[in-house]
Short mmCIF file of C-alpha atoms in Angstrom, two decimals:
data_model
loop_
_atom_site.label_atom_id
_atom_site.label_comp_id
_atom_site.label_asym_id
_atom_site.label_seq_id
_atom_site.Cartn_x
_atom_site.Cartn_y
_atom_site.Cartn_z
CA UNK A 1 -7.50 5.73 -37.22
CA UNK A 2 -10.97 4.58 -36.17
CA UNK A 3 -10.39 1.19 -37.84
CA UNK A 4 -7.01 0.90 -36.11
CA UNK A 5 -8.58 1.80 -32.76
CA UNK A 6 -11.36 -0.80 -33.18
CA UNK A 7 -8.82 -3.48 -34.09
CA UNK A 8 -6.70 -2.52 -31.08
CA UNK A 9 -9.73 -2.87 -28.78
CA UNK A 10 -10.61 -6.29 -30.26
CA UNK A 11 -7.05 -7.59 -29.94
CA UNK A 12 -5.88 -6.03 -26.67
CA UNK A 13 -9.00 -4.95 -24.77
CA UNK A 14 -11.84 -7.34 -25.74
CA UNK A 15 -13.23 -7.07 -22.20
CA UNK A 16 -14.12 -3.42 -22.88
CA UNK A 17 -16.52 -4.23 -25.70
CA UNK A 18 -19.39 -5.21 -23.40
CA UNK A 19 -18.31 -3.31 -20.29
CA UNK A 20 -19.61 -0.06 -18.83
CA UNK A 21 -16.88 2.55 -19.26
CA UNK A 22 -16.07 5.87 -17.65
CA UNK A 23 -13.94 8.01 -19.94
CA UNK A 24 -11.87 10.65 -18.13
CA UNK A 25 -12.13 13.88 -20.12
CA UNK A 26 -10.27 17.07 -19.25
CA UNK A 27 -11.31 18.83 -22.44
CA UNK A 28 -7.84 18.62 -24.01
CA UNK A 29 -6.95 17.04 -27.34
CA UNK A 30 -6.10 13.55 -26.07
CA UNK A 31 -9.18 12.98 -23.94
CA UNK A 32 -11.54 14.48 -26.52
CA UNK A 33 -10.21 12.10 -29.19
CA UNK A 34 -10.53 9.14 -26.78
CA UNK A 35 -14.14 10.04 -25.96
CA UNK A 36 -15.11 10.42 -29.61
CA UNK A 37 -13.31 7.21 -30.67
CA UNK A 38 -15.08 5.23 -27.93
CA UNK A 39 -18.43 6.72 -28.89
CA UNK A 40 -17.98 6.10 -32.63
CA UNK A 41 -16.78 2.56 -31.91
CA UNK A 42 -20.08 1.90 -30.12
CA UNK A 43 -18.68 1.36 -26.63
CA UNK A 44 -21.01 1.86 -23.66
CA UNK A 45 -19.67 4.93 -21.91
CA UNK A 46 -20.09 7.99 -19.75
CA UNK A 47 -17.77 10.95 -19.27
CA UNK A 48 -16.13 11.99 -15.99
CA UNK A 49 -14.53 15.37 -15.39
CA UNK A 50 -12.77 17.00 -12.43
CA UNK A 51 -12.76 20.77 -11.94
CA UNK A 52 -9.64 21.51 -9.88
CA UNK A 53 -10.28 25.29 -9.81
CA UNK A 54 -6.66 26.05 -10.66
CA UNK A 55 -7.22 28.31 -13.68
CA UNK A 56 -10.06 30.60 -12.63
CA UNK A 57 -12.87 30.86 -15.15
CA UNK A 58 -10.94 28.67 -17.59
CA UNK A 59 -11.51 25.73 -15.23
CA UNK A 60 -15.24 26.38 -15.27
CA UNK A 61 -15.06 26.69 -19.06
CA UNK A 62 -13.47 23.23 -19.25
CA UNK A 63 -16.33 21.78 -17.20
CA UNK A 64 -18.93 23.47 -19.42
CA UNK A 65 -17.17 22.10 -22.51
CA UNK A 66 -17.22 18.52 -21.19
CA UNK A 67 -20.90 18.80 -20.29
CA UNK A 68 -21.64 20.04 -23.81
CA UNK A 69 -19.58 17.20 -25.32
CA UNK A 70 -21.54 14.63 -23.31
CA UNK A 71 -24.80 16.17 -24.48
CA UNK A 72 -23.61 16.08 -28.11
CA UNK A 73 -22.61 12.42 -27.80
CA UNK A 74 -25.78 11.55 -25.90
CA UNK A 75 -23.94 9.96 -22.96
CA UNK A 76 -24.11 10.55 -19.19
CA UNK A 77 -21.58 12.85 -17.56
CA UNK A 78 -20.32 13.05 -13.97
CA UNK A 79 -18.44 16.10 -12.72
CA UNK A 80 -16.99 17.21 -9.42
CA UNK A 81 -15.04 20.16 -8.01
CA UNK A 82 -12.02 20.25 -5.70
CA UNK A 83 -10.26 22.86 -3.61
CA UNK A 84 -6.97 21.53 -4.88
CA UNK A 85 -4.62 24.19 -3.53
CA UNK A 86 -6.05 23.87 -0.01
CA UNK A 87 -5.78 20.07 -0.21
CA UNK A 88 -2.14 20.27 -1.34
CA UNK A 89 -1.18 22.81 1.33
CA UNK A 90 -2.81 20.81 4.13
CA UNK A 91 -0.80 17.71 3.17
CA UNK A 92 2.43 19.38 2.17
CA UNK A 93 2.37 17.95 -1.37
CA UNK A 94 2.62 19.44 -4.85
CA UNK A 95 -0.41 20.59 -6.81
CA UNK A 96 0.23 17.84 -9.37
CA UNK A 97 0.27 15.06 -6.77
CA UNK A 98 -2.78 16.54 -5.04
CA UNK A 99 -4.75 16.63 -8.29
CA UNK A 100 -3.78 13.05 -9.06
CA UNK A 101 -4.84 11.81 -5.61
CA UNK A 102 -8.12 13.67 -5.75
CA UNK A 103 -9.17 12.58 -9.22
CA UNK A 104 -8.31 8.90 -8.91
CA UNK A 105 -9.99 8.65 -5.53
CA UNK A 106 -13.13 10.23 -6.98
CA UNK A 107 -13.00 8.12 -10.15
CA UNK A 108 -12.97 4.99 -7.99
CA UNK A 109 -15.99 6.20 -6.04
CA UNK A 110 -17.94 6.89 -9.24
CA UNK A 111 -17.05 3.46 -10.63
CA UNK A 112 -18.45 1.80 -7.52
CA UNK A 113 -21.45 4.05 -6.96
CA UNK A 114 -22.66 4.10 -10.57
CA UNK A 115 -21.89 0.47 -11.43
CA UNK A 116 -19.33 1.03 -14.20
CA UNK A 117 -16.62 -1.54 -14.90
CA UNK A 118 -13.56 0.38 -16.09
CA UNK A 119 -12.06 3.85 -16.20
CA UNK A 120 -10.41 4.85 -19.49
CA UNK A 121 -7.67 7.47 -19.57
CA UNK A 122 -6.09 9.07 -22.63
CA UNK A 123 -2.40 8.31 -21.97
CA UNK A 124 -0.58 7.83 -25.27
CA UNK A 125 2.88 7.03 -26.68
CA UNK A 126 4.33 10.48 -25.96
CA UNK A 127 3.19 10.21 -22.35
CA UNK A 128 5.09 6.92 -22.14
CA UNK A 129 8.30 8.57 -23.37
CA UNK A 130 7.89 11.58 -21.06
CA UNK A 131 7.28 9.33 -18.03
CA UNK A 132 10.33 7.23 -18.94
CA UNK A 133 12.52 10.34 -19.07
CA UNK A 134 11.12 11.73 -15.81
CA UNK A 135 11.79 8.46 -14.00
CA UNK A 136 15.22 8.16 -15.60
CA UNK A 137 16.13 11.67 -14.40
CA UNK A 138 15.07 10.85 -10.83
CA UNK A 139 16.56 7.37 -10.60
CA UNK A 140 14.38 4.28 -10.69
CA UNK A 141 14.23 0.52 -10.95
CA UNK A 142 13.33 -1.34 -14.11
CA UNK A 143 9.61 -0.93 -13.37
CA UNK A 144 10.01 2.84 -13.67
CA UNK A 145 11.45 2.43 -17.17
CA UNK A 146 9.04 -0.26 -18.39
CA UNK A 147 6.25 2.22 -19.00
CA UNK A 148 2.67 2.95 -18.03
CA UNK A 149 0.67 -0.32 -17.88
CA UNK A 150 -2.08 -0.67 -20.46
CA UNK A 151 -4.33 -2.15 -17.76
CA UNK A 152 -3.98 -1.56 -14.03
CA UNK A 153 -6.90 -2.95 -12.07
CA UNK A 154 -9.97 -1.10 -13.29
CA UNK A 155 -7.97 1.48 -15.25
CA UNK A 156 -7.41 0.89 -18.99
CA UNK A 157 -5.36 3.00 -21.41
CA UNK A 158 -6.28 2.13 -25.00
CA UNK A 159 -4.37 5.02 -26.66
CA UNK A 160 -0.84 3.96 -25.68
CA UNK A 161 0.15 2.91 -29.24
CA UNK A 162 -0.84 6.33 -30.66
CA UNK A 163 1.36 9.42 -30.79
CA UNK A 164 0.30 12.93 -29.87
CA UNK A 165 0.70 13.93 -33.52
CA UNK A 166 -1.66 11.15 -34.65
CA UNK A 167 -4.31 12.17 -32.15
CA UNK A 168 -4.07 15.84 -33.06
CA UNK A 169 -4.17 15.05 -36.78
CA UNK A 170 -7.31 12.92 -36.32
CA UNK A 171 -8.97 15.68 -34.32
CA UNK A 172 -8.19 18.29 -36.99
CA UNK A 173 -9.30 15.96 -39.76
CA UNK A 174 -12.76 15.74 -38.16
CA UNK A 175 -12.96 19.43 -37.24
CA UNK A 176 -13.53 18.72 -33.56
CA UNK A 177 -12.99 21.43 -30.95
CA UNK A 178 -11.09 21.11 -27.70
CA UNK A 179 -9.94 23.17 -24.71
CA UNK A 180 -6.36 24.40 -24.47
CA UNK A 181 -4.78 24.38 -20.99
CA UNK A 182 -2.28 27.23 -20.93
CA UNK A 183 -0.31 25.59 -18.10
CA UNK A 184 0.78 22.86 -20.54
CA UNK A 185 3.18 25.38 -22.08
CA UNK A 186 4.71 26.42 -18.75
CA UNK A 187 8.21 24.91 -18.67
CA UNK A 188 8.62 25.41 -14.93
CA UNK A 189 7.09 21.92 -14.69
CA UNK A 190 9.50 19.06 -15.40
CA UNK A 191 7.10 17.17 -17.66
CA UNK A 192 6.52 20.27 -19.78
CA UNK A 193 10.27 20.94 -20.11
CA UNK A 194 10.74 17.38 -21.31
CA UNK A 195 7.71 17.62 -23.62
CA UNK A 196 8.73 20.86 -25.31
CA UNK A 197 12.53 20.74 -25.21
CA UNK A 198 13.73 17.14 -25.00
CA UNK A 199 11.17 14.99 -26.81
CA UNK A 200 11.25 16.99 -30.08
CA UNK A 201 15.02 16.53 -30.24
CA UNK A 202 14.75 12.81 -29.63
CA UNK A 203 12.13 12.41 -32.35
CA UNK A 204 14.53 13.98 -34.82
CA UNK A 205 17.21 11.39 -34.08
CA UNK A 206 15.57 8.80 -36.29
CA UNK A 207 12.43 8.22 -38.27
CA UNK A 208 9.91 6.24 -36.25
CA UNK A 209 11.64 7.03 -32.95
CA UNK A 210 8.46 6.47 -30.90
CA UNK A 211 7.86 3.05 -32.47
CA UNK A 212 11.46 2.01 -31.71
CA UNK A 213 11.12 3.33 -28.19
CA UNK A 214 7.88 1.34 -27.80
CA UNK A 215 9.70 -1.87 -28.77
CA UNK A 216 12.40 -1.11 -26.20
CA UNK A 217 9.78 -0.67 -23.49
CA UNK A 218 8.14 -3.97 -24.43
CA UNK A 219 11.53 -5.65 -23.96
CA UNK A 220 11.91 -3.92 -20.61
CA UNK A 221 8.47 -5.14 -19.50
CA UNK A 222 9.43 -8.70 -20.46
CA UNK A 223 12.68 -8.35 -18.51
CA UNK A 224 10.67 -7.04 -15.57
CA UNK A 225 8.49 -10.17 -15.66
CA UNK A 226 11.61 -12.38 -15.59
CA UNK A 227 13.05 -10.33 -12.72
CA UNK A 228 9.81 -10.48 -10.73
CA UNK A 229 9.72 -14.27 -11.11
CA UNK A 230 13.25 -14.55 -9.76
CA UNK A 231 12.56 -12.15 -6.90
CA UNK A 232 9.42 -14.05 -5.92
CA UNK A 233 11.55 -17.21 -5.63
CA UNK A 234 14.18 -15.42 -3.50
CA UNK A 235 11.48 -13.84 -1.33
CA UNK A 236 9.86 -17.23 -0.73
CA UNK A 237 13.25 -18.59 0.33
CA UNK A 238 14.34 -15.85 2.75
CA UNK A 239 11.10 -14.34 4.07
CA UNK A 240 9.01 -16.04 6.73
CA UNK A 241 5.57 -14.71 7.55
CA UNK A 242 3.41 -15.25 10.61
CA UNK A 243 0.23 -13.21 10.71
CA UNK A 244 1.12 -9.60 9.96
CA UNK A 245 4.81 -10.05 10.76
CA UNK A 246 7.69 -10.93 8.44
CA UNK A 247 11.15 -12.11 9.50
CA UNK A 248 14.28 -12.54 7.41
CA UNK A 249 17.71 -13.75 8.49
CA UNK A 250 20.41 -11.08 8.32
CA UNK A 251 22.98 -13.60 7.04
CA UNK A 252 20.69 -14.49 4.10
CA UNK A 253 20.57 -10.82 3.10
CA UNK A 254 24.31 -10.29 3.55
CA UNK A 255 24.96 -13.20 1.17
CA UNK A 256 23.00 -11.60 -1.70
CA UNK A 257 24.91 -9.97 -4.54
CA UNK A 258 24.41 -7.37 -5.97
CA UNK A 259 23.12 -6.37 -2.55
CA UNK A 260 21.60 -2.98 -3.37
CA UNK A 261 19.42 -4.33 -6.17
CA UNK A 262 18.26 -7.30 -4.14
CA UNK A 263 17.41 -5.13 -1.14
CA UNK A 264 15.46 -2.72 -3.34
CA UNK A 265 13.25 -5.40 -4.86
CA UNK A 266 12.87 -7.54 -1.74
CA UNK A 267 11.69 -4.64 0.42
CA UNK A 268 10.04 -2.46 -2.23
CA UNK A 269 6.49 -3.09 -1.00
CA UNK A 270 7.47 -1.88 2.50
CA UNK A 271 8.94 1.39 1.16
CA UNK A 272 12.16 1.40 3.22
CA UNK A 273 15.13 3.30 1.73
CA UNK A 274 17.80 0.86 0.57
CA UNK A 275 20.60 2.77 2.34
CA UNK A 276 18.79 2.48 5.67
CA UNK A 277 18.18 -1.25 5.18
CA UNK A 278 21.86 -1.82 4.42
CA UNK A 279 22.90 0.06 7.57
CA UNK A 280 20.42 -1.92 9.65
CA UNK A 281 22.05 -5.19 8.56
CA UNK A 282 25.20 -4.19 10.46
CA UNK A 283 23.53 -2.27 13.30
CA UNK A 284 23.18 -3.35 16.92
CA UNK A 285 20.17 -5.40 17.99
CA UNK A 286 17.26 -3.16 18.90
CA UNK A 287 17.82 -0.59 16.15
CA UNK A 288 14.89 0.01 13.82
CA UNK A 289 13.74 2.04 10.82
CA UNK A 290 10.25 3.17 9.83
CA UNK A 291 8.34 3.85 6.63
CA UNK A 292 4.86 5.30 6.28
CA UNK A 293 3.20 1.96 7.05
CA UNK A 294 5.86 -0.39 8.48
CA UNK A 295 8.55 -0.72 11.13
CA UNK A 296 11.65 -2.88 10.60
CA UNK A 297 13.59 -3.98 13.68
CA UNK A 298 17.06 -5.51 13.97
CA UNK A 299 16.56 -8.31 16.50
CA UNK A 300 19.80 -10.22 16.99
CA UNK A 301 20.38 -12.00 13.66
CA UNK A 302 16.98 -11.25 12.17
CA UNK A 303 15.11 -8.34 10.68
CA UNK A 304 11.47 -8.21 11.77
CA UNK A 305 8.91 -6.20 9.80
CA UNK A 306 5.52 -5.34 11.23
CA UNK A 307 2.79 -2.86 10.25
CA UNK A 308 2.61 0.38 12.13
CA UNK A 309 -0.53 0.39 14.24
CA UNK A 310 -2.41 3.10 15.98
CA UNK A 311 -1.69 3.03 19.71
CA UNK A 312 -4.19 0.53 21.03
CA UNK A 313 -5.94 0.60 24.36
CA UNK A 314 -3.51 -0.78 26.93
CA UNK A 315 -5.88 -1.94 29.67
CA UNK A 316 -9.15 -3.91 29.79
CA UNK A 317 -11.29 -4.93 32.76
CA UNK A 318 -12.74 -8.44 32.97
CA UNK A 319 -15.75 -8.62 35.32
CA UNK A 320 -16.69 -11.73 37.37
CA UNK A 321 -18.68 -14.32 35.43
CA UNK A 322 -16.96 -13.59 32.11
CA UNK A 323 -16.85 -16.72 29.96
CA UNK A 324 -15.02 -15.44 26.88
CA UNK A 325 -13.44 -12.31 25.44
CA UNK A 326 -12.25 -11.57 21.91
CA UNK A 327 -10.54 -8.21 22.46
CA UNK A 328 -7.65 -7.58 22.72
CA UNK A 329 -6.95 -11.33 22.59
CA UNK A 330 -9.24 -14.34 22.46
CA UNK A 331 -9.47 -15.88 25.96
CA UNK A 332 -11.87 -18.43 27.41
CA UNK A 333 -12.56 -18.58 31.17
CA UNK A 334 -13.68 -22.10 32.15
CA UNK A 335 -14.68 -22.50 35.79
CA UNK A 336 -14.46 -25.80 37.65
CA UNK A 337 -12.44 -27.56 34.92
CA UNK A 338 -9.62 -29.31 36.75
CA UNK A 339 -8.38 -31.39 33.83
CA UNK A 340 -5.04 -30.55 32.26
CA UNK A 341 -2.17 -28.50 33.60
CA UNK A 342 -0.73 -25.05 33.08
CA UNK A 343 1.15 -24.54 29.79
CA UNK A 344 2.07 -21.67 27.49
CA UNK A 345 -1.51 -21.32 26.24
CA UNK A 346 -3.41 -22.57 29.30
CA UNK A 347 -3.36 -21.21 32.84
CA UNK A 348 -4.80 -23.34 35.68
CA UNK A 349 -5.60 -20.79 38.39
CA UNK A 350 -6.81 -20.94 41.99
CA UNK A 351 -9.88 -18.76 41.54
CA UNK A 352 -10.25 -18.06 45.27
CA UNK A 353 -7.03 -16.04 45.12
CA UNK A 354 -8.33 -13.70 42.44
CA UNK A 355 -9.70 -10.20 42.99
CA UNK A 356 -12.27 -8.98 40.45
CA UNK A 357 -12.47 -7.30 38.13
CA UNK A 358 -9.41 -8.89 36.57
CA UNK A 359 -7.30 -6.58 34.43
CA UNK A 360 -5.70 -7.37 31.09
CA UNK A 361 -2.93 -4.88 30.35
CA UNK A 362 0.45 -4.28 28.72
CA UNK A 363 3.64 -4.50 30.76
CA UNK A 364 5.12 -1.46 32.44
CA UNK A 365 8.56 -0.63 33.76
CA UNK A 366 9.04 -2.13 37.21
CA UNK A 367 6.53 -5.00 36.74
CA UNK A 368 7.51 -8.26 38.43
CA UNK A 369 6.00 -11.68 39.04
CA UNK A 370 6.87 -15.07 40.56
CA UNK A 371 7.40 -17.46 37.61
CA UNK A 372 5.71 -20.85 38.06
CA UNK A 373 8.05 -23.18 39.96
CA UNK A 374 10.13 -20.36 41.46
CA UNK A 375 10.00 -18.82 44.93
CA UNK A 376 11.83 -15.60 44.02
CA UNK A 377 10.29 -12.78 42.09
CA UNK A 378 11.53 -11.78 38.67
CA UNK A 379 11.16 -8.57 36.73
CA UNK A 380 9.02 -8.96 33.64
CA UNK A 381 11.67 -7.09 31.65
CA UNK A 382 14.25 -9.72 32.74
CA UNK A 383 11.84 -12.51 31.77
CA UNK A 384 11.44 -10.93 28.33
CA UNK A 385 15.22 -10.71 27.95
CA UNK A 386 15.80 -14.31 29.01
CA UNK A 387 13.08 -15.51 26.64
CA UNK A 388 14.69 -13.46 23.85
CA UNK A 389 11.63 -11.30 23.21
CA UNK A 390 11.99 -8.71 20.48
CA UNK A 391 10.65 -5.18 20.95
CA UNK A 392 7.59 -6.24 18.93
CA UNK A 393 7.10 -9.36 21.07
CA UNK A 394 7.07 -7.22 24.21
CA UNK A 395 4.50 -4.86 22.73
CA UNK A 396 2.29 -7.76 21.64
CA UNK A 397 2.29 -9.47 25.07
CA UNK A 398 -0.59 -9.06 27.55
CA UNK A 399 -0.57 -9.50 31.33
CA UNK A 400 -3.58 -10.95 33.19
CA UNK A 401 -3.64 -9.25 36.59
CA UNK A 402 -5.51 -9.50 39.87
CA UNK A 403 -5.30 -6.13 41.57
CA UNK A 404 -1.64 -5.15 41.34
CA UNK A 405 -0.44 -8.74 41.03
CA UNK A 406 0.41 -10.39 37.72
CA UNK A 407 -1.42 -13.71 37.42
CA UNK A 408 -0.27 -14.79 33.97
CA UNK A 409 1.99 -13.49 31.24
CA UNK A 410 -0.55 -14.53 28.66
CA UNK A 411 0.68 -17.24 26.36
CA UNK A 412 3.95 -17.64 28.28
CA UNK A 413 4.16 -18.15 32.06
CA UNK A 414 1.83 -18.43 35.09
CA UNK A 415 2.64 -16.72 38.38
CA UNK A 416 3.45 -19.33 41.06
CA UNK A 417 1.27 -17.57 43.65
CA UNK A 418 -1.89 -18.39 41.68
CA UNK A 419 -1.15 -21.99 40.75
CA UNK A 420 -3.54 -24.82 41.56
CA UNK A 421 -2.56 -26.78 44.67
CA UNK A 422 -3.78 -30.24 45.78
CA UNK A 423 -6.24 -28.59 48.18
CA UNK A 424 -7.57 -26.04 45.67
CA UNK A 425 -11.33 -26.19 45.62
CA UNK A 426 -12.23 -23.58 43.01
CA UNK A 427 -10.33 -23.78 39.73
CA UNK A 428 -10.41 -21.31 36.84
CA UNK A 429 -8.97 -22.57 33.56
CA UNK A 430 -7.99 -19.72 31.20
CA UNK A 431 -7.23 -20.68 27.62
CA UNK A 432 -5.54 -18.52 24.98
CA UNK A 433 -7.28 -19.41 21.70
CA UNK A 434 -5.73 -19.18 18.24
CA UNK A 435 -8.45 -16.89 16.88
#
């Protein structure tokens, strides 16, 4: 098995041969075999271990075992402890998800702080089959059936071709010890039920079942690559991005068939439920849906996607003499420059009519102004409607004000009361910059 492992590293993971590696070791069979294979193969390594304090003194025993293993191998070891149950309860998540979040976050910190290149985990062929069955039972796209990636960023999994039986046999052959986690036998967990009740039956269906399953997953991964290439082309055709905002025409989405599959893959990165997206296609303008990080708005015949942002400060004072500001928008204040005329991005203002400090703020219900060239006042909300502003456009727009009066809807329209006249002697030119 050592020769097979070395050949596998040379052929599939040559970048590991000269890299600094952290090997995640729980103390169980799989991770102990991985650590010893890496050490015997001459890879530069250290061990990392998380104590989740879920099994009383047994958890401390696991940590002691890993420390002793590192000492035997003559390699560094990094350990940490977590209050996993408290973490899970505070976030309303399962113990399994909490442990996963905690360990991978900590592994990343150790990689960066200690200057290692990759983290190695002991996932193997049986893990691939169990994950496939879990995802199949819950419903998933092709990526959920294609298997655990051998390399994902700084995480590498060099044991994926090996079965649990092979690893256990190699461990017994060498007389190595390991730690047994009693919770692995508890079938209240879905993975354990699959491991102990379903997988053994599947392996009896045919000789070499795991190898055949591995070939099937390779085909699925190749199909996934073809699918991703097609979806990238569709996404480039229907999505339009400006800054942090994406827009897509509703008619383009309605024309796609099969619609559910297209919607799933097009919007997967935004994490919107497909059923909600489909409903939004036929909803009234102004309806929206939210995910953890994004908002998607139906705006007439478009869907607009924008990141959710923390509520920003809605008012800023601009004292006299200010030449330039960068927050919340980039504005330049140029005194005495009479060249040019007012436009969407430039306001030519009679400075003598201004009261300082100026105020830059978001619009509020009841706001009105006198649009340049008009003698009657107009509600800002009506201006937004006439200019076909979306909800997001309204939230992104700033008003430059003098006292209670709106001077300029920044980037859109000057107030007629503050325009430059032929007899204006003191001109302030305000420019909205691109960055």
